[in-house]
Coordinates of C-alpha atoms in Angstrom, one line a residue:
X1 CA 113.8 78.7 115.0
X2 CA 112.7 76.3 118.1
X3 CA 110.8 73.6 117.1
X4 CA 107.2 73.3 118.4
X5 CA 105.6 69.9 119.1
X6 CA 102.7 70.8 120.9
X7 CA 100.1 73.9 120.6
X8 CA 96.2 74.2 120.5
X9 CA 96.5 76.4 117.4
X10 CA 95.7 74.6 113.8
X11 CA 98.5 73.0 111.5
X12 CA 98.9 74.6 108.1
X13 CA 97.8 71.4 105.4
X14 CA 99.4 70.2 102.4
X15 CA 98.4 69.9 98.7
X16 CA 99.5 66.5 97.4
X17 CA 97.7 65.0 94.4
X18 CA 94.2 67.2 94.7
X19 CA 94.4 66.3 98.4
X20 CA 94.8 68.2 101.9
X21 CA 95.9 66.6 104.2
X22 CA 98.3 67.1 107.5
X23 CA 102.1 66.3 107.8
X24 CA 103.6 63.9 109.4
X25 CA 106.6 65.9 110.0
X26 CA 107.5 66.3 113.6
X27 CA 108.9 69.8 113.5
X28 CA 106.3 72.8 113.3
X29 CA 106.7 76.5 113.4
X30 CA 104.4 79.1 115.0
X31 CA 103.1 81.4 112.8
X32 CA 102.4 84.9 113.8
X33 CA 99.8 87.8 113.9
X34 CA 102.9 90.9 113.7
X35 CA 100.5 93.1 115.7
X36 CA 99.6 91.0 118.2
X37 CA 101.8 87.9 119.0
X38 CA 99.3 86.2 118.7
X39 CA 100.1 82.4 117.0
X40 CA 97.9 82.0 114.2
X41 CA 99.0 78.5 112.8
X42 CA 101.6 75.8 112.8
X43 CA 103.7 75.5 110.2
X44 CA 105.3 71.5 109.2
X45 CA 108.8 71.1 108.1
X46 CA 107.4 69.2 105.7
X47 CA 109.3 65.6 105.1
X48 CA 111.5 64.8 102.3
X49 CA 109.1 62.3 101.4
X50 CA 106.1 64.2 101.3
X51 CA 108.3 66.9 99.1
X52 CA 109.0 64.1 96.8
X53 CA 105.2 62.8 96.8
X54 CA 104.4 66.6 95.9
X55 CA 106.3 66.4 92.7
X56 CA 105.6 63.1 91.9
X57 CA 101.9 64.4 92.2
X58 CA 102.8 67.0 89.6
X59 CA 104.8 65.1 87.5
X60 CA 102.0 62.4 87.2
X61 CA 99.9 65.7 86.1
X62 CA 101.6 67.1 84.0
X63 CA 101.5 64.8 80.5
X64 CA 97.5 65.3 80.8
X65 CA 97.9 69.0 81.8
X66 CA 100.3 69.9 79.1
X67 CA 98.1 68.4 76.8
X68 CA 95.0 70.5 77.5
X69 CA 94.6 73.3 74.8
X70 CA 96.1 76.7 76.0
X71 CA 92.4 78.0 75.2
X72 CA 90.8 75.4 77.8
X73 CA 93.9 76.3 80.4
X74 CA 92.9 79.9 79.9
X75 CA 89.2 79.0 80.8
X76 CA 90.6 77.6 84.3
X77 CA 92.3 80.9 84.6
X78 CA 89.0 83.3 83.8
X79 CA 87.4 81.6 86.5
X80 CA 90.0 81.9 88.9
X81 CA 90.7 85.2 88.3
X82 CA 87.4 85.6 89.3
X83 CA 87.0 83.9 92.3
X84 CA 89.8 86.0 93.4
X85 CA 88.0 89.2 92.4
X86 CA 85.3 87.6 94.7
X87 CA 87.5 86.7 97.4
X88 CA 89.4 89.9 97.4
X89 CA 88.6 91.1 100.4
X90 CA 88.8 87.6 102.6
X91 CA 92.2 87.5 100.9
X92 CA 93.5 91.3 102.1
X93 CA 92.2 90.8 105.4
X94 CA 94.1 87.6 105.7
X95 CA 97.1 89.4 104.2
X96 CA 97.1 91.8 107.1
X97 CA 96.7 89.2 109.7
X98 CA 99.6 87.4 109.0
X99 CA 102.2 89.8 107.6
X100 CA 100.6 93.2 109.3
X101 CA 100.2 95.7 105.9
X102 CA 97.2 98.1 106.5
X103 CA 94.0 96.8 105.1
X104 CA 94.4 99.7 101.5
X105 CA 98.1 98.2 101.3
X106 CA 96.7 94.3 101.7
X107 CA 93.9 95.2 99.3
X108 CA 96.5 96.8 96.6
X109 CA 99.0 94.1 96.7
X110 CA 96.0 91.9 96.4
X111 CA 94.6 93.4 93.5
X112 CA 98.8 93.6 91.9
X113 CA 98.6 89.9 92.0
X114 CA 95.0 89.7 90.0
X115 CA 96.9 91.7 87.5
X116 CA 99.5 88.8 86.6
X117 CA 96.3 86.2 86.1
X118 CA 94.4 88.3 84.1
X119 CA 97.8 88.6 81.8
X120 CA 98.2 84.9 82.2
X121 CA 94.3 84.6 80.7
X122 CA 95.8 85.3 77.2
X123 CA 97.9 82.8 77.2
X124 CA 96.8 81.4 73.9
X125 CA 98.6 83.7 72.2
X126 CA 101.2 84.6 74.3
X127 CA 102.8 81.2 73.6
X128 CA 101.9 81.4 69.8
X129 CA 105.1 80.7 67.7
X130 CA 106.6 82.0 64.7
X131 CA 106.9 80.6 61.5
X132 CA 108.9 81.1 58.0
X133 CA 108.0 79.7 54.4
X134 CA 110.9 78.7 51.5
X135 CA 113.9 79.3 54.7
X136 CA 115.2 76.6 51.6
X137 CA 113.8 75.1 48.5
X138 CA 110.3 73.1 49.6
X139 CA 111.5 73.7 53.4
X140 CA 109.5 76.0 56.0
X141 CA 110.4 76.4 59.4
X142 CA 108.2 76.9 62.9
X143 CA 108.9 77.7 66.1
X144 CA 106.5 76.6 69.0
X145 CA 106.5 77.2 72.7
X146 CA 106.3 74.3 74.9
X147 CA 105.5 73.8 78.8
X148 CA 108.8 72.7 81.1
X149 CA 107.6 70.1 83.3
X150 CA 107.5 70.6 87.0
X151 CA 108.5 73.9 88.5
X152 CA 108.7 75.4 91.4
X153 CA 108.0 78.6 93.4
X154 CA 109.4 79.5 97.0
X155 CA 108.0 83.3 97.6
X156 CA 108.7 85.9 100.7
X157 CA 106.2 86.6 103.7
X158 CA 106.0 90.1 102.6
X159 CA 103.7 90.2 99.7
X160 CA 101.8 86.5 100.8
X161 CA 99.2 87.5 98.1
X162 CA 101.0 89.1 95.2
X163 CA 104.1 87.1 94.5
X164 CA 102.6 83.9 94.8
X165 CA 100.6 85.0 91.9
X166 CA 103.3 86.0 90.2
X167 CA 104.4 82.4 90.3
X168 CA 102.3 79.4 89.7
X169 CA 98.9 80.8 87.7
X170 CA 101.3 81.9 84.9
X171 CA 103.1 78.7 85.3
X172 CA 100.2 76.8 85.0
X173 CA 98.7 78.5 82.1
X174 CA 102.3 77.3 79.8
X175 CA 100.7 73.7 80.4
X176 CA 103.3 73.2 83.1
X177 CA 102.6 71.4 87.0
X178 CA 103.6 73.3 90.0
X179 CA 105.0 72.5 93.6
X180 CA 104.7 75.5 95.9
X181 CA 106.3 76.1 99.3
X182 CA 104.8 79.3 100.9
X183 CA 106.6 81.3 102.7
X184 CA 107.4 80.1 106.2
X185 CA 106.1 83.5 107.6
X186 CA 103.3 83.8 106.1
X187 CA 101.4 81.0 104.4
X188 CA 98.2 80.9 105.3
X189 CA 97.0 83.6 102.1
X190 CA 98.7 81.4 99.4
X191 CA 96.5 78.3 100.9
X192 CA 93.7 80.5 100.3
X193 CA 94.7 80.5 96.9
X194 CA 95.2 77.1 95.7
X195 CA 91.8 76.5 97.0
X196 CA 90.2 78.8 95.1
X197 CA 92.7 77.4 91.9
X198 CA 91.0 74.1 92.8
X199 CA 87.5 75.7 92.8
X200 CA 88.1 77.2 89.7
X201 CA 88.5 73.4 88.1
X202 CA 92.1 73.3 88.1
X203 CA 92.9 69.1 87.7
X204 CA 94.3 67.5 90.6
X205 CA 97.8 67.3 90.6
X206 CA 98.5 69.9 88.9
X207 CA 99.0 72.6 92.1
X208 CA 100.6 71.1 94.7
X209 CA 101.5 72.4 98.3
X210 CA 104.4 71.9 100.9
X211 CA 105.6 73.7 104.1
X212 CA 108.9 74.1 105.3
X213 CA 112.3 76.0 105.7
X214 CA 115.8 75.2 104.3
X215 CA 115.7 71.3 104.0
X216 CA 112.5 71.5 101.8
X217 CA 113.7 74.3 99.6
X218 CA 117.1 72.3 99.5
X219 CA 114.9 69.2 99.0
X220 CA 113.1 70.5 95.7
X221 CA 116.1 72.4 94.3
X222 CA 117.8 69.6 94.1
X223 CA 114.8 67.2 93.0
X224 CA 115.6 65.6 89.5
X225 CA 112.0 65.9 88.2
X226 CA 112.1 69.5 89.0
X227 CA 112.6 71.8 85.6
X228 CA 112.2 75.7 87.0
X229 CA 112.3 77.4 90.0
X230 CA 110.9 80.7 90.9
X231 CA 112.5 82.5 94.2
X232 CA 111.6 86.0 95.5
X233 CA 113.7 86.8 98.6
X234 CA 116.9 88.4 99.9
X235 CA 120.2 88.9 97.9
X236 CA 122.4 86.1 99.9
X237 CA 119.5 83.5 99.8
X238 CA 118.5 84.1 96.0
X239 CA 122.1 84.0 94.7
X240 CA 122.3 80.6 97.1
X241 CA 118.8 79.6 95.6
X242 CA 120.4 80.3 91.9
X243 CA 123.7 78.8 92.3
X244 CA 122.5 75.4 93.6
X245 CA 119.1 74.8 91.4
X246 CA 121.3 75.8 88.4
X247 CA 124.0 73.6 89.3
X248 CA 121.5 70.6 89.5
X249 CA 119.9 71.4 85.9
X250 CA 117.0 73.8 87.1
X251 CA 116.4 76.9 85.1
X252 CA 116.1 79.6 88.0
X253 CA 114.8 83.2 87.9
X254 CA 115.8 84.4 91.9
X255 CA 115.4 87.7 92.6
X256 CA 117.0 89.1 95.9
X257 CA 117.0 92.4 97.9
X258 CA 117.1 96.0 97.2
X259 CA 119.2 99.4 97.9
X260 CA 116.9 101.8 96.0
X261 CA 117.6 105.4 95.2
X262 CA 115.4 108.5 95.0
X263 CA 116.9 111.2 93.5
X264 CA 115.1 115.3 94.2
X265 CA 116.4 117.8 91.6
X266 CA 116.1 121.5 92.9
X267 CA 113.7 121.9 90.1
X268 CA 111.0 119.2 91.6
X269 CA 107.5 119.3 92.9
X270 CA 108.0 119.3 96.1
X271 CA 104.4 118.5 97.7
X272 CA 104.1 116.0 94.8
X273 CA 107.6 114.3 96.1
X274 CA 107.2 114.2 99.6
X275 CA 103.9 112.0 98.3
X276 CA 105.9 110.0 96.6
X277 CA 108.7 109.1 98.7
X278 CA 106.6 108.8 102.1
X279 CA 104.5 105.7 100.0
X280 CA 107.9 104.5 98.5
X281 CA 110.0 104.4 101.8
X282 CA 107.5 103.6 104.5
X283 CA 104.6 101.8 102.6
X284 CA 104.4 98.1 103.8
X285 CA 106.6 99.3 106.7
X286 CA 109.7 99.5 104.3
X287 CA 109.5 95.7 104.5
X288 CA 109.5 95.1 100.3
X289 CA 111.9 95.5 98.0
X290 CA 110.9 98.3 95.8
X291 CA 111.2 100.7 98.8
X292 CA 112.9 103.7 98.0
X293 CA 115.4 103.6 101.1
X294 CA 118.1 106.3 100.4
X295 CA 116.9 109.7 99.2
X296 CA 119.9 111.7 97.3
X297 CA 119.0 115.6 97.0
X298 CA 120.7 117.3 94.3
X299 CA 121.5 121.3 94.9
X300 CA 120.0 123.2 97.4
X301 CA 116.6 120.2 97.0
X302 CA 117.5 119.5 100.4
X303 CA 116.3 122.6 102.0
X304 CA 113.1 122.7 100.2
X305 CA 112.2 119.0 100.8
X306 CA 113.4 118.2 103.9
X307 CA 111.5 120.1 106.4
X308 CA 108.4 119.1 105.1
X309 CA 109.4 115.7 104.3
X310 CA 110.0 115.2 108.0
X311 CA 107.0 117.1 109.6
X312 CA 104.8 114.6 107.2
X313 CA 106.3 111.3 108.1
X314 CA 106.2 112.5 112.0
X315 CA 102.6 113.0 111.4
X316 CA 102.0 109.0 110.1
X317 CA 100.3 106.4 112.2
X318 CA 101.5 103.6 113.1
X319 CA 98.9 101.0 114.6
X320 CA 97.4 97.6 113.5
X321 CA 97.2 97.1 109.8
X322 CA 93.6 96.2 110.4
X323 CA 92.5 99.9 111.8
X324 CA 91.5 102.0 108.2
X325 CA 93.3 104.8 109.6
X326 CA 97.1 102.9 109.7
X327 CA 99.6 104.7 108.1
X328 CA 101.5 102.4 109.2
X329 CA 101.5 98.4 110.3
X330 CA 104.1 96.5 112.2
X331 CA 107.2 94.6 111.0
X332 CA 107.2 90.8 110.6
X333 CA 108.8 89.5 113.6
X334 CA 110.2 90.8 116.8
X335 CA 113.7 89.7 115.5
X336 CA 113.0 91.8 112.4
X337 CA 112.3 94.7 114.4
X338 CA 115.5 94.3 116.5
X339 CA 118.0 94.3 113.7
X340 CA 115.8 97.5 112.0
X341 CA 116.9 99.1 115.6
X342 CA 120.3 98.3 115.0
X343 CA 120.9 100.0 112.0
X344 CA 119.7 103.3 113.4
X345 CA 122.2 102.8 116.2
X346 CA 124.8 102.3 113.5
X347 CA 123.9 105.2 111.8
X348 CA 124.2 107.2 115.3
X349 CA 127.6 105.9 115.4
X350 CA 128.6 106.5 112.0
X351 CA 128.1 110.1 112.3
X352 CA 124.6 110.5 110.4
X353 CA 122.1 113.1 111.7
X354 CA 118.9 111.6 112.8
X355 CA 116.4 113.9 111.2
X356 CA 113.4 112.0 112.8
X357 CA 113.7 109.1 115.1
X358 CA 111.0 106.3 115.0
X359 CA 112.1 105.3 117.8
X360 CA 110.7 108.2 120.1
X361 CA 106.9 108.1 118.4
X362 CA 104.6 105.9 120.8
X363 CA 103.8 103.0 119.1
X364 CA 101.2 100.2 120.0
X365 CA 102.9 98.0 123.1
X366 CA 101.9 94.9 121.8
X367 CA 103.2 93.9 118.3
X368 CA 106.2 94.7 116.4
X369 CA 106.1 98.4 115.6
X370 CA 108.2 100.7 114.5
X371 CA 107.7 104.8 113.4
X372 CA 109.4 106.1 110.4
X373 CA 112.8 106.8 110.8
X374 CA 115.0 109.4 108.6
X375 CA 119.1 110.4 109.0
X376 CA 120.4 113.0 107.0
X377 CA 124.0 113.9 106.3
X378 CA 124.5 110.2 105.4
X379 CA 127.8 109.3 103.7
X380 CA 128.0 106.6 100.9
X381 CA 130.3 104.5 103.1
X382 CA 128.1 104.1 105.8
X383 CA 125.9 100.6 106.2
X384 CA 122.6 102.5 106.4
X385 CA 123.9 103.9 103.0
X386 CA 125.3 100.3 101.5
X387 CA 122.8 97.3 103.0
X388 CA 119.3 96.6 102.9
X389 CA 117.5 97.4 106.2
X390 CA 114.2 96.1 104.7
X391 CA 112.4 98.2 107.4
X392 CA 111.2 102.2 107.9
X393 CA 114.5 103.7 107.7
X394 CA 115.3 106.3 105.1
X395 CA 118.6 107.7 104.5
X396 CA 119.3 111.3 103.2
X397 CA 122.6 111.8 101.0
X398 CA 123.5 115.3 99.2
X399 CA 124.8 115.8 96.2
X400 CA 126.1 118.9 94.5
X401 CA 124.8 117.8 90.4
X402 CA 123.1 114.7 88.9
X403 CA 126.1 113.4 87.5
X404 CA 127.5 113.3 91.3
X405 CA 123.5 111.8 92.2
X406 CA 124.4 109.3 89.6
X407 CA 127.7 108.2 91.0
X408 CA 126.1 107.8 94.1
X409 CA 122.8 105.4 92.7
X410 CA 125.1 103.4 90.2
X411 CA 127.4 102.3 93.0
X412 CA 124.9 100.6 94.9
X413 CA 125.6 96.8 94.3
X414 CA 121.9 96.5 94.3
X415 CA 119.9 97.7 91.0
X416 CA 116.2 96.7 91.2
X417 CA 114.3 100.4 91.1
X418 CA 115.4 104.2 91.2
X419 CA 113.6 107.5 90.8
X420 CA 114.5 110.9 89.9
X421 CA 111.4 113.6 90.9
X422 CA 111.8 116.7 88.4
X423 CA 109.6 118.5 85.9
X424 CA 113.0 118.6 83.5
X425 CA 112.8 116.2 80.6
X426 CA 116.1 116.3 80.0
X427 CA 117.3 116.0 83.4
X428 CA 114.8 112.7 83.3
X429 CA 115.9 111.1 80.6
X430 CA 120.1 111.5 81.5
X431 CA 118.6 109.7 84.6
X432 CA 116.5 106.9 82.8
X433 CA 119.2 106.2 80.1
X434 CA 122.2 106.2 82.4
X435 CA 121.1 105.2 86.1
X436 CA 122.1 101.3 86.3
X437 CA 118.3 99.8 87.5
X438 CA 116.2 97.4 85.4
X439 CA 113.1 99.5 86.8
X440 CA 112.8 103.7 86.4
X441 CA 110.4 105.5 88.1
X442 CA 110.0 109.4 86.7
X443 CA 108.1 111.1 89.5
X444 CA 107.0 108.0 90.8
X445 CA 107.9 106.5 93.8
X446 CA 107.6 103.2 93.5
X447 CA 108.4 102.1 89.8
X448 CA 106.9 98.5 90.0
X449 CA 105.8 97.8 86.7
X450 CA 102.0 96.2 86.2
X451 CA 102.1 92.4 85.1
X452 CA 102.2 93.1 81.6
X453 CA 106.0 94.2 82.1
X454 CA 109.1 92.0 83.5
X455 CA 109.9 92.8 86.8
X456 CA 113.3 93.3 86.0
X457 CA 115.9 93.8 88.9
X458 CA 119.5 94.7 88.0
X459 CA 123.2 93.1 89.4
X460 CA 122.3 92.0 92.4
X461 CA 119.0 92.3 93.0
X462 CA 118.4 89.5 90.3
X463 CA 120.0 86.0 89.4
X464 CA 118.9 84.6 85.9
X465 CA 118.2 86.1 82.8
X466 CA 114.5 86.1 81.8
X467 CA 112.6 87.7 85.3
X468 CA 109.5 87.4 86.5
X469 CA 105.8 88.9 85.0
X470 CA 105.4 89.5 81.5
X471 CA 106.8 88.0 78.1
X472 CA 109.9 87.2 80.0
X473 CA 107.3 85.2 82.2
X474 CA 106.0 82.9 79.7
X475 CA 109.5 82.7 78.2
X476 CA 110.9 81.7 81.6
X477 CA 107.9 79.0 81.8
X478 CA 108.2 77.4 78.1
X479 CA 110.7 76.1 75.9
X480 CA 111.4 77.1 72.3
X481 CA 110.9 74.0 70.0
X482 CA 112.3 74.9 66.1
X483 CA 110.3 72.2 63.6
X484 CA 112.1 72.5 60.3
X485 CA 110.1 70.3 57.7
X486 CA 110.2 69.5 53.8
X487 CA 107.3 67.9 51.7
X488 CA 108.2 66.2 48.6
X489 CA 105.2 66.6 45.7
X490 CA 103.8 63.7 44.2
X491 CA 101.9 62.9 40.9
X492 CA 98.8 62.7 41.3

């Protein structure tokens, strides 16, 4: 991306040490309204000094912070959670301004995130240990849970709201310090959010903020104060995130792209599936990774679903996120939206049928928009089949059983979410027990679990071992201490 020295429009300011305040970096970015052009921010490549005064600012914090009882923490996070509730709007609306969702979408994924702090606000006994009398003669043993240090969290432009909350509030509520670097995309909601952490009475220090693109990831993953790191992104970049925090120490939880299946038995709901997979495959404009982007019928499913499953998506709108009436919004950039357009002419060339071609619907001349696109006849080898598109492109295999459906899912090298839609509960659970995805969705089209579960991608749509959201959360965040004590009796 060309650097940008000079524009009338605002800089994007950092959190060091309880402080905003500007860069001095001398590389910005232009950040974006999707729907319009127009430039909504600069973004800093922030320095490598001002990424090491961020977490030196959180390590300074963090022997205070970790200190705090989890109960007091969890006060910090009850009024949080509430100025979020009361910001939730402000924060939707900002959502859709710099990433383009429609305003319902924006106010969902906004709400998603508010999930994960309201899970993080029983945190005092989420990190409660275990303990065992007499494991020997006058000996007990304990186990307690204990905060990291410093972590980390480098989140996607497609959720700007959600995943960031995924990250530092449950973090923070372990008694760990946090250096965030929002996404380069789409930042300006995650600033948002750290000011309302800081309004909530969060100490200074213990959030901290930085801008940037490779050099300040590279710059904190390989920081030695730095003891986790949380990454939500694509495939190449998370296993790049995992491989080199790991090697320098980090613990890492990276989770990457997608290649999710649908599956339609003959036997389904057919109005109820159509539902299901329109909101799965062109919700958020296909840009996240829980889209459902290849649809395997099973039997003669096809010619039930099909028909109708094209006449609906022909009938969605596509138009500013900020119009109530969207179906719709655009894609992130106008680069995205050229490489979406050349996987639909690969498919043409591959041989697929195009069912419905987004590319023919009128779409809004400013912006980067793009209709709902569907092939059918697609062949396992082909790359519409086999690679993440990340936009409104569903492909349409055929498959003459479910064991043949199942083939088809489990060789994806991907394995974050799949779906059967049936009303056979033995046909669902074959699926659920043998389909090779950490998250099942039984008629439901998008099978992203609420905060109280792991989000728990599969092969290579995860590198680590304890994910995001949930217990695996707070396990990812802590560390197991194992206090193994005996007491002697005395006379009296």
């Amino acid at each position: 991306m060309a650097a940008i020295v000079s524009t009338n429009a605002p800089p994007c300011r950092m959190l060091l040490g309880g402080v905003w305040r500007e860069s001095q970096a001398t590389q910005f970015s232009e950040i974006t309204n999707p729907a319009t052009g127009e430039i909504l921010a600069r973004l800093p490549h922030s320095t490598r000094e001002e990424v090491n005064a961020a977490v030196e600012a959180a390590a300074g914090a963090f022997r205070a912070w970790s200190a705090t009882p989890p109960v007091e923490r969890a006060r910090v996070l009850f009024r949080y959670k509430m100025l979020l509730e009361e910001h939730l709007e402000e924060l939707a609306r900002q959502v859709t301004q710099e990433n383009g969702k429609t305003l319902p979408d924006a106010r969902g994924s906004v709400r998603r995130g508010i999930e994960v702090v309201e899970f993080a606000c029983g945190i005092p006994t989420l990190m409660m240990g275990r303990t065992a009398e007499n494991v020997g003669r006058d000996v007990d043993s304990s186990t307690v849970r204990q905060p990291l240090g410093v972590c980390v969290g480098i989140p996607p432009f497609n959720f700007p709201a959600m995943i960031p909350l995924w990250m530092f509030p449950l973090a923070i509520a372990c008694g760990n310090t946090f250096v965030f670097k929002p996404s380069d995309k789409a930042p300006l909601t995650a600033m948002i959010q750290a000011r309302l952490f800081q309004e909530a009475g969060l100490p200074a220090g213990v959030l901290n903020v930085v801008h940037g693109l490779k050099e300040t990831v590279d710059a904190l993953l390989t920081h030695r104060k730095v003891k986790a790191v949380s990454f939500v992104g694509s495939s190449a970049v998370a296993q790049y995130v995992y491989a080199t925090a790991a090697a320098h120490g980090k613990r890492v939880q990276a989770m990457g792209g997608a290649k999710n299946h649908m599956v339609v038995m003959p036997d389904a709901d057919m109005s109820a599936a159509v539902k299901g997979i329109l909101s799965s495959s062109f919700g958020s404009a296909g840009q996240r990774c829980m889209a459902g982007s290849v649809l395997v019928t099973v039997g003669d499913a096809a010619e039930k679903l099909l028909p109708l499953l094209v006449e609906e998506a022909g009938k969605l709108r596509v138009a500013p996120g900020t119009e109530e009436s969207a179906d719709l919004g655009p894609v992130i950039t106008r680069q995205a939206r050229e490489r979406i357009l050349s996987y639909i002419e690969k498919g043409e060339k591959e041989g697929a049928r195009l069912a419905l071609d987004g590319r023919r619907k009128a779409t809004p001349k400013e912006g980067n928009f793009l209709a709902p696109t569907i092939f059918d006849n697609v062949r396992p080898e082909m790359s519409i089949a086999r690679e993440e598109i990340f936009g409104p492109v569903l492909a349409v295999m055929r498959a003459g059983s479910l064991d043949e459906a199942l083939d088809r899912v489990n060789a994806s090298s991907y394995g974050n979410g799949a779906v059967i839609f049936t009303r056979d509960g033995g046909w669902a659970r074959e699926f659920s027990t043998r389909v090779q995805a950490g998250m099942v969705g039984v008629n439901v089209g998008v099978p992203a679990p609420t905060g109280i579960f792991p989000f728990a991608g599969w092969k290579g749509s995860f590198f680590g071992t304890l994910h995001a959201n949930g217990q695996d959360a707070v396990e990812f965040f802590t560390e197991t201490k194992v206090i193994t004590s005996r007491w002697e009796k005395r006379p009296l």
